[in-house]
mmCIF file of C-alpha atoms in Angstrom:
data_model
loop_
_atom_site.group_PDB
_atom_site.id
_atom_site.type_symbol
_atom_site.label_atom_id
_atom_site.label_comp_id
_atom_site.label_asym_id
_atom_site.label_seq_id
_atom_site.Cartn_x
_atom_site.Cartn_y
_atom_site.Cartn_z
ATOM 1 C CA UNK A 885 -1.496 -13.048 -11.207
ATOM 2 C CA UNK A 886 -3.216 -9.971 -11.212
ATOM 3 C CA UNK A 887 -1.174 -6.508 -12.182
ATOM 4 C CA UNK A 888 -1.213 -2.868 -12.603
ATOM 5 C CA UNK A 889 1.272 -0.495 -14.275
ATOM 6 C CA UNK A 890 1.822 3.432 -14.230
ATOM 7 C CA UNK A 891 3.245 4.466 -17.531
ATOM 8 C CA UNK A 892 4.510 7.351 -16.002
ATOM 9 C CA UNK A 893 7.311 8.155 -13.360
ATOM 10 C CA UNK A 894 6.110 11.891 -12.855
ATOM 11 C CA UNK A 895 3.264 14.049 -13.852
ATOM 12 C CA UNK A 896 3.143 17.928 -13.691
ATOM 13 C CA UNK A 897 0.489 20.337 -13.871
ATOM 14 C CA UNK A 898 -0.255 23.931 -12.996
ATOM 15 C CA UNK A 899 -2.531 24.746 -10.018
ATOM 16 C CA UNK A 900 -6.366 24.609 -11.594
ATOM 17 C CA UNK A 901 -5.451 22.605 -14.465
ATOM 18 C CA UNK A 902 -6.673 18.867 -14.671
ATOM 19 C CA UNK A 903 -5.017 16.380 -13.385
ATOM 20 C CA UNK A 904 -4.690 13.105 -14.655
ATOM 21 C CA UNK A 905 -2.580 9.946 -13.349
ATOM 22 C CA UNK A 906 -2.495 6.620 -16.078
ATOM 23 C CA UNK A 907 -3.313 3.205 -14.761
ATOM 24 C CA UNK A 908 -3.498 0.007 -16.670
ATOM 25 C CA UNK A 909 -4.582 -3.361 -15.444
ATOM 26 C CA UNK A 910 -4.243 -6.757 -16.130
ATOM 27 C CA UNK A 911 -6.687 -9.483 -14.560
ATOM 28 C CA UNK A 912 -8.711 -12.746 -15.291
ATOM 29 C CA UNK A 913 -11.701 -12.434 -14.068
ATOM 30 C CA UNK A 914 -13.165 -9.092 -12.522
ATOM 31 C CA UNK A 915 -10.786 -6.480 -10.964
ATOM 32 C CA UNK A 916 -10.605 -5.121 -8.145
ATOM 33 C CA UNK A 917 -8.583 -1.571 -9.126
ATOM 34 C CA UNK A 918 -7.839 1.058 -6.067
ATOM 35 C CA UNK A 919 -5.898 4.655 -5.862
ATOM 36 C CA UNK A 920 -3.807 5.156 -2.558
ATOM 37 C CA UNK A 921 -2.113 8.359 -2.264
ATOM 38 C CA UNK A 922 1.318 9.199 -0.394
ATOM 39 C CA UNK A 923 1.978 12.443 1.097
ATOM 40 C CA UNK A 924 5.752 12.643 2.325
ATOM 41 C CA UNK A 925 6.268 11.031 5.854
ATOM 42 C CA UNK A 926 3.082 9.786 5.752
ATOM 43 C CA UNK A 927 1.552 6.590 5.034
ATOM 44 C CA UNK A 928 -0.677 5.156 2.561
ATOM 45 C CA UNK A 929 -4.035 7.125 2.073
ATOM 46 C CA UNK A 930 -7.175 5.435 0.239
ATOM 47 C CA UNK A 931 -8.624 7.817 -2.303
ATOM 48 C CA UNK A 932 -11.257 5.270 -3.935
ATOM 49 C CA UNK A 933 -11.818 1.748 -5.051
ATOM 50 C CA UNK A 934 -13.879 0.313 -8.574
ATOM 51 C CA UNK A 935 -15.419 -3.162 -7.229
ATOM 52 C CA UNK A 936 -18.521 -3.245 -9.703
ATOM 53 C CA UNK A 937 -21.099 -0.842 -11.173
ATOM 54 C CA UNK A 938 -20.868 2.602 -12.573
ATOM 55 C CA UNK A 939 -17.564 2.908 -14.280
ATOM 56 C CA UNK A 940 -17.007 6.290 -12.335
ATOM 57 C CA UNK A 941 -15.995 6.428 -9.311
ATOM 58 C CA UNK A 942 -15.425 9.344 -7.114
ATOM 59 C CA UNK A 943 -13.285 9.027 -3.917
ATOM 60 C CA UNK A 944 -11.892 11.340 -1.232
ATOM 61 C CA UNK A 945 -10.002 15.052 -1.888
ATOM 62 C CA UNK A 946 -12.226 15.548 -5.348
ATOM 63 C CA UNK A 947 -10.737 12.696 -6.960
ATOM 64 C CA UNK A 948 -12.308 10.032 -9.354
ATOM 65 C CA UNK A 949 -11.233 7.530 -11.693
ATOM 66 C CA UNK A 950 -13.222 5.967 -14.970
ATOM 67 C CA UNK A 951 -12.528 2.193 -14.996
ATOM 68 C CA UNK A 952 -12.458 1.596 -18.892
ATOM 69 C CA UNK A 953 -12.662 -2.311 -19.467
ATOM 70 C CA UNK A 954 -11.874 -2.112 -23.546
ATOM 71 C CA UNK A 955 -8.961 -0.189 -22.826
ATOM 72 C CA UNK A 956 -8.257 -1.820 -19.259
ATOM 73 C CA UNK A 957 -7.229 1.113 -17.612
ATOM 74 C CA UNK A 958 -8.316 2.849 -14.271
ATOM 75 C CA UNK A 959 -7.258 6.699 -14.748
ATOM 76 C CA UNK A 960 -7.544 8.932 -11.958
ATOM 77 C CA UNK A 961 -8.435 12.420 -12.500
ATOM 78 C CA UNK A 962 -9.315 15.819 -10.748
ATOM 79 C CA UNK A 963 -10.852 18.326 -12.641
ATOM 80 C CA UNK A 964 -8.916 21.693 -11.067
ATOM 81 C CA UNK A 965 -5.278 20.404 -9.161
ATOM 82 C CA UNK A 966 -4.507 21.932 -6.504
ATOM 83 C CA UNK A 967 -0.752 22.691 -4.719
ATOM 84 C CA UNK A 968 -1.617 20.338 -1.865
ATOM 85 C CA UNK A 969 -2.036 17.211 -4.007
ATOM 86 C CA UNK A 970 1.435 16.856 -5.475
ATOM 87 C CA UNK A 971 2.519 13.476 -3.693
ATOM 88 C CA UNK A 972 3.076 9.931 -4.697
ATOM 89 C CA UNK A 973 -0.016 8.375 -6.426
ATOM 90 C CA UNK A 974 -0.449 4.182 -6.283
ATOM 91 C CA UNK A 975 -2.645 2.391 -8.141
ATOM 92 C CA UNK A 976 -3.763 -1.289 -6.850
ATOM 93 C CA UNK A 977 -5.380 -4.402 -7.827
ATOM 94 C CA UNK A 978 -6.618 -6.929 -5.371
ATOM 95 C CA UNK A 979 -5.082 -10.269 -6.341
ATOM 96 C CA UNK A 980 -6.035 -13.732 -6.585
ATOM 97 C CA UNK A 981 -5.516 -14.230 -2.454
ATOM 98 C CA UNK A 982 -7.399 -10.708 -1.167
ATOM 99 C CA UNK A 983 -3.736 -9.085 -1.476
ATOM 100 C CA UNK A 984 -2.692 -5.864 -2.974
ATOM 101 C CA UNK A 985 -0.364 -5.961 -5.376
ATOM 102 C CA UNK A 986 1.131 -1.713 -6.440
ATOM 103 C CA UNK A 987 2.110 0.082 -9.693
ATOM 104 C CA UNK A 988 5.318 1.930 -9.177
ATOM 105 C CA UNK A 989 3.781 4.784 -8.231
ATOM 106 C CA UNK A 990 3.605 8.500 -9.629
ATOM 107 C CA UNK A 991 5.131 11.210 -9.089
ATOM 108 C CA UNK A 992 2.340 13.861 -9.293
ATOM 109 C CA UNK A 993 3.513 17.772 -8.662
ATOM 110 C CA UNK A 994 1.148 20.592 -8.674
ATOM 111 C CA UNK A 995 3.233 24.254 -9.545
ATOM 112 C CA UNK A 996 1.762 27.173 -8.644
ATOM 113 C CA UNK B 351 -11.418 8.426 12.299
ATOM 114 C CA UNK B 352 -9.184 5.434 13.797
ATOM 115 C CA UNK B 353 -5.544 4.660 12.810
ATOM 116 C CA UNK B 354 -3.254 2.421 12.293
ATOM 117 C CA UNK B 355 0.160 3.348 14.749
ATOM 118 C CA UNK B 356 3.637 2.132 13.699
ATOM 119 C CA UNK B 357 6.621 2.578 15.658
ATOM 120 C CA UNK B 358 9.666 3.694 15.137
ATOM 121 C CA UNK B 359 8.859 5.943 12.446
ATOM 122 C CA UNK B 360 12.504 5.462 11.575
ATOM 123 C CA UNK B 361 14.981 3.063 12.639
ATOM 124 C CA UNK B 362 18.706 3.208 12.168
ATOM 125 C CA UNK B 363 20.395 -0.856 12.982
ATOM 126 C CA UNK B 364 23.772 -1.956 11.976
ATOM 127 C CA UNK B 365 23.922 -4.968 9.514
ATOM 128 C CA UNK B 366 23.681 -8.500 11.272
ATOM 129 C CA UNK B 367 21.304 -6.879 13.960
ATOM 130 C CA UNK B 368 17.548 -8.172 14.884
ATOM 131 C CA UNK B 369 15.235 -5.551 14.587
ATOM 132 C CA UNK B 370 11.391 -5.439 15.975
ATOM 133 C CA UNK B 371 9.146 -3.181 14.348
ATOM 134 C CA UNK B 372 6.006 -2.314 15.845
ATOM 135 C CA UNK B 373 2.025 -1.864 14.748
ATOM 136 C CA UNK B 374 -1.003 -1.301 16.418
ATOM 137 C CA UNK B 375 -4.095 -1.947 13.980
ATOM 138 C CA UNK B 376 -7.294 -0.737 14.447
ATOM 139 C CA UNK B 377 -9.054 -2.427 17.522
ATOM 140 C CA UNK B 378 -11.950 -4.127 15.722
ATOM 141 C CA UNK B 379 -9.668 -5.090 12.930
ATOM 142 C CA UNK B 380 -9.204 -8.853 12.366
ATOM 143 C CA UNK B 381 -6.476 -9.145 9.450
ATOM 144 C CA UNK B 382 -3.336 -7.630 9.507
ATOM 145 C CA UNK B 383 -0.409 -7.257 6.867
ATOM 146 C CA UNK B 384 2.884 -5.977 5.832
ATOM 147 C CA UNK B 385 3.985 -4.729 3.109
ATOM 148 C CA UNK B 386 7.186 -2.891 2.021
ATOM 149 C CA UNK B 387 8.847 -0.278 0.027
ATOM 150 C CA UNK B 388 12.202 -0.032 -0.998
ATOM 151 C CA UNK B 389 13.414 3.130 -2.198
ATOM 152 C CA UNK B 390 12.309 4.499 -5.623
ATOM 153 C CA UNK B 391 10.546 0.829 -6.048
ATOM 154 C CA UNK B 392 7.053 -0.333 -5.680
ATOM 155 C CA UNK B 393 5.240 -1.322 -2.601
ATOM 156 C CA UNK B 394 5.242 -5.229 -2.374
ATOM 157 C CA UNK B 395 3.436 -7.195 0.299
ATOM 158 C CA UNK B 396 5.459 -9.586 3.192
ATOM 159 C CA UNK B 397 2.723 -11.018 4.705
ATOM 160 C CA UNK B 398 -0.945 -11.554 5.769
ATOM 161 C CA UNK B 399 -1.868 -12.671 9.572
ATOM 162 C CA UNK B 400 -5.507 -14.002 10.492
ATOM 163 C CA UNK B 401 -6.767 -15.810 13.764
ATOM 164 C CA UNK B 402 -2.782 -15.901 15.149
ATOM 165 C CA UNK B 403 -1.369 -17.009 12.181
ATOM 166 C CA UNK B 404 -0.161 -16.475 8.541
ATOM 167 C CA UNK B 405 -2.381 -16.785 6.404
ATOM 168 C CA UNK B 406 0.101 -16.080 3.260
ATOM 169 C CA UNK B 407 3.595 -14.933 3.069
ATOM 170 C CA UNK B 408 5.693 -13.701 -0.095
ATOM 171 C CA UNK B 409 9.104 -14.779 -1.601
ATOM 172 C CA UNK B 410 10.510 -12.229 0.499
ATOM 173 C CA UNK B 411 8.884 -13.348 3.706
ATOM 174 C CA UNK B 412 12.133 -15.808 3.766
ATOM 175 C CA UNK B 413 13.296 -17.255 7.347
ATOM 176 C CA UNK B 414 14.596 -14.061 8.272
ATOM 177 C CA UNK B 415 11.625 -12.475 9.129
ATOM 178 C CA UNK B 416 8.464 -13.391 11.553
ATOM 179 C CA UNK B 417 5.198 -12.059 12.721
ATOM 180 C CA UNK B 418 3.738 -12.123 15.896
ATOM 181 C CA UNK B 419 0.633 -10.800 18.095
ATOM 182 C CA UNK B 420 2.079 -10.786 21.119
ATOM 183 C CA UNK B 421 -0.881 -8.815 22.914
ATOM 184 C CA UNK B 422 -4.529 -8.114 21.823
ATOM 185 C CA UNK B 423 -3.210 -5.232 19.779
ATOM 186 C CA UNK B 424 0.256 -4.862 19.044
ATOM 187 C CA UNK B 425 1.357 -6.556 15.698
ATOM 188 C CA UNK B 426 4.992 -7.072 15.129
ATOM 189 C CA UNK B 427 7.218 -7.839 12.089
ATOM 190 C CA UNK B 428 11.110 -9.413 13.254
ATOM 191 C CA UNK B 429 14.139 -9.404 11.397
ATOM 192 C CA UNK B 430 16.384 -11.564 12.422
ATOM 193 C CA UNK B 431 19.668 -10.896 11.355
ATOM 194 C CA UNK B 432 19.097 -7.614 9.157
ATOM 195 C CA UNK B 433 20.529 -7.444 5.501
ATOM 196 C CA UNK B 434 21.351 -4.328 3.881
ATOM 197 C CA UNK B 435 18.786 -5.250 0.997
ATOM 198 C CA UNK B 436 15.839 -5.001 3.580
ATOM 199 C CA UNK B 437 16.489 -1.068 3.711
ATOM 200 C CA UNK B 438 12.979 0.005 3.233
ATOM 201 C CA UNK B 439 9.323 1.888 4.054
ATOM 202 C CA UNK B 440 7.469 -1.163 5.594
ATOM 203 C CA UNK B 441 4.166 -0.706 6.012
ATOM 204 C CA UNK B 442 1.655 -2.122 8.342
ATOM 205 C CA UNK B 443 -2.085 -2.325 7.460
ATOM 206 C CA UNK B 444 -5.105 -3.834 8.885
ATOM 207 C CA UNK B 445 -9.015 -4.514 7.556
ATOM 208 C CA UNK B 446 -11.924 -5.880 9.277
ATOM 209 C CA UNK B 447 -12.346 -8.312 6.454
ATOM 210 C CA UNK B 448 -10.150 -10.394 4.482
ATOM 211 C CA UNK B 449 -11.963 -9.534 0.880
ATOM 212 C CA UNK B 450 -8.535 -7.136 0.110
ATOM 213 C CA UNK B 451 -10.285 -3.852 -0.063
ATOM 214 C CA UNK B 452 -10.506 -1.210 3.257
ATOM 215 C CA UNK B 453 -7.231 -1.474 4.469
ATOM 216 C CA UNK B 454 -5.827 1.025 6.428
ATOM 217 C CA UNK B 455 -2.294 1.971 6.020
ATOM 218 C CA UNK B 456 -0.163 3.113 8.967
ATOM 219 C CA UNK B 457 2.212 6.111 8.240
ATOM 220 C CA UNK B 458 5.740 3.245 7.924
ATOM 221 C CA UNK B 459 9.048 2.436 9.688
ATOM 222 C CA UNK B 460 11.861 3.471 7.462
ATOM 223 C CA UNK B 461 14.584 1.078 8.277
ATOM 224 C CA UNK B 462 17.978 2.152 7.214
ATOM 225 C CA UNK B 463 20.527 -1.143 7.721
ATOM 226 C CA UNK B 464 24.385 0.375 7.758
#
């Protein structure tokens, strides 16, 4: 089966500092790697997807991720965080049957 | 842009109780799913539905629970006789293909069993 983990529980950064949020997969075959994002009471929110071609991908709110197949890992970054993006960050594979299987999520706050 | 509607956004049931938790996908949308979240854990899917049926279910998707499309757009997830173990976020989520990638999320029923 196909799997992603998130190394860390909880990231913080300072407003206008870079953000980064670790993601490493495991997979035969080609992945399929997404970033969801959770803002409180709300539900999942897709920020961007790496299906095939250039290893960076940029997605929705200023976010992108580099899919790095020697060191299988699917980081997503923003260059300058902002306030408004401290939430609950998911990283995804697609597995085997077209399902989704989550990391445990990270805790991403953004300080002022 | 369209949604994905979930009601009750939280639900309160006493152990033992059957509880109905509600979805509306996105019209055009052919597969639906859901997934869940218990607290401080990771999301984990229940269940895939295609053409009025399941298409896959997980270890968790035990006898206790069913789908159903009663309508041409509500999509419903039962418990039968709730546990206090199925205290969670579920999520409902629907895509207009079955390839796993654009889903859209709904915004979750939080289902507190007491």
């Amino acid at each position: 089966a196909q799997s992603v983990a998130q190394p860390e529980d909880q990231v913080n950064v300072a407003e206008g500092n870079p953000l980064t949020v670790k993601c490493t997969y495991s997979v035969s075959g080609n992945p399929y790697l997404f970033w969801y994002v959770q803002y409180p009471n709300r539900g999942l929110q897709f920020l961007l997807k790496y299906i095939t071609g250039d290893n960076l991908v940029k997605g929705s709110y200023g976010f992108e991720a580099e899919f790095n197949k020697s060191q299988t890992s699917f980081h997503l970054k923003k260059p300058s965080a902002l306030v408004s993006d401290s939430a609950l960050y998911f990283c995804a594979v697609r597995d085997d049957d077209y399902k989704l299987s989550f990391g445990a999520g990270t805790t991403v706050t953004v300080r002022a | 842009e369209p949604e994905v509607t979930q009601t009750p956004s939280h639900q309160v049931t006493q152990m033992g109780q059957e509880v109905i938790l509600r979805c509306v996908p996105i019209s055009n949308h052919l597969y639906f799913y859901w997934y869940r979240q218990i607290l401080g854990q990771k999301v984990e899917f229940l269940v895939s539905f295609y053409n009025n049926e399941i298409s896959e279910k997980s270890e968790i998707f035990d006898d206790q629970f069913s789908v159903e499309r009663p309508d041409g757009s509500n999509f419903t997830l039962k418990i039968r006789s709730t546990k206090l173990e199925d205290s969670a976020m579920y999520f409902c989520a629907s895509s207009a293909t079955g390839v796993g990638y654009g889903y859209t999320f709904g915004s979750g029923t939080r289902l507190t069993v007491v």
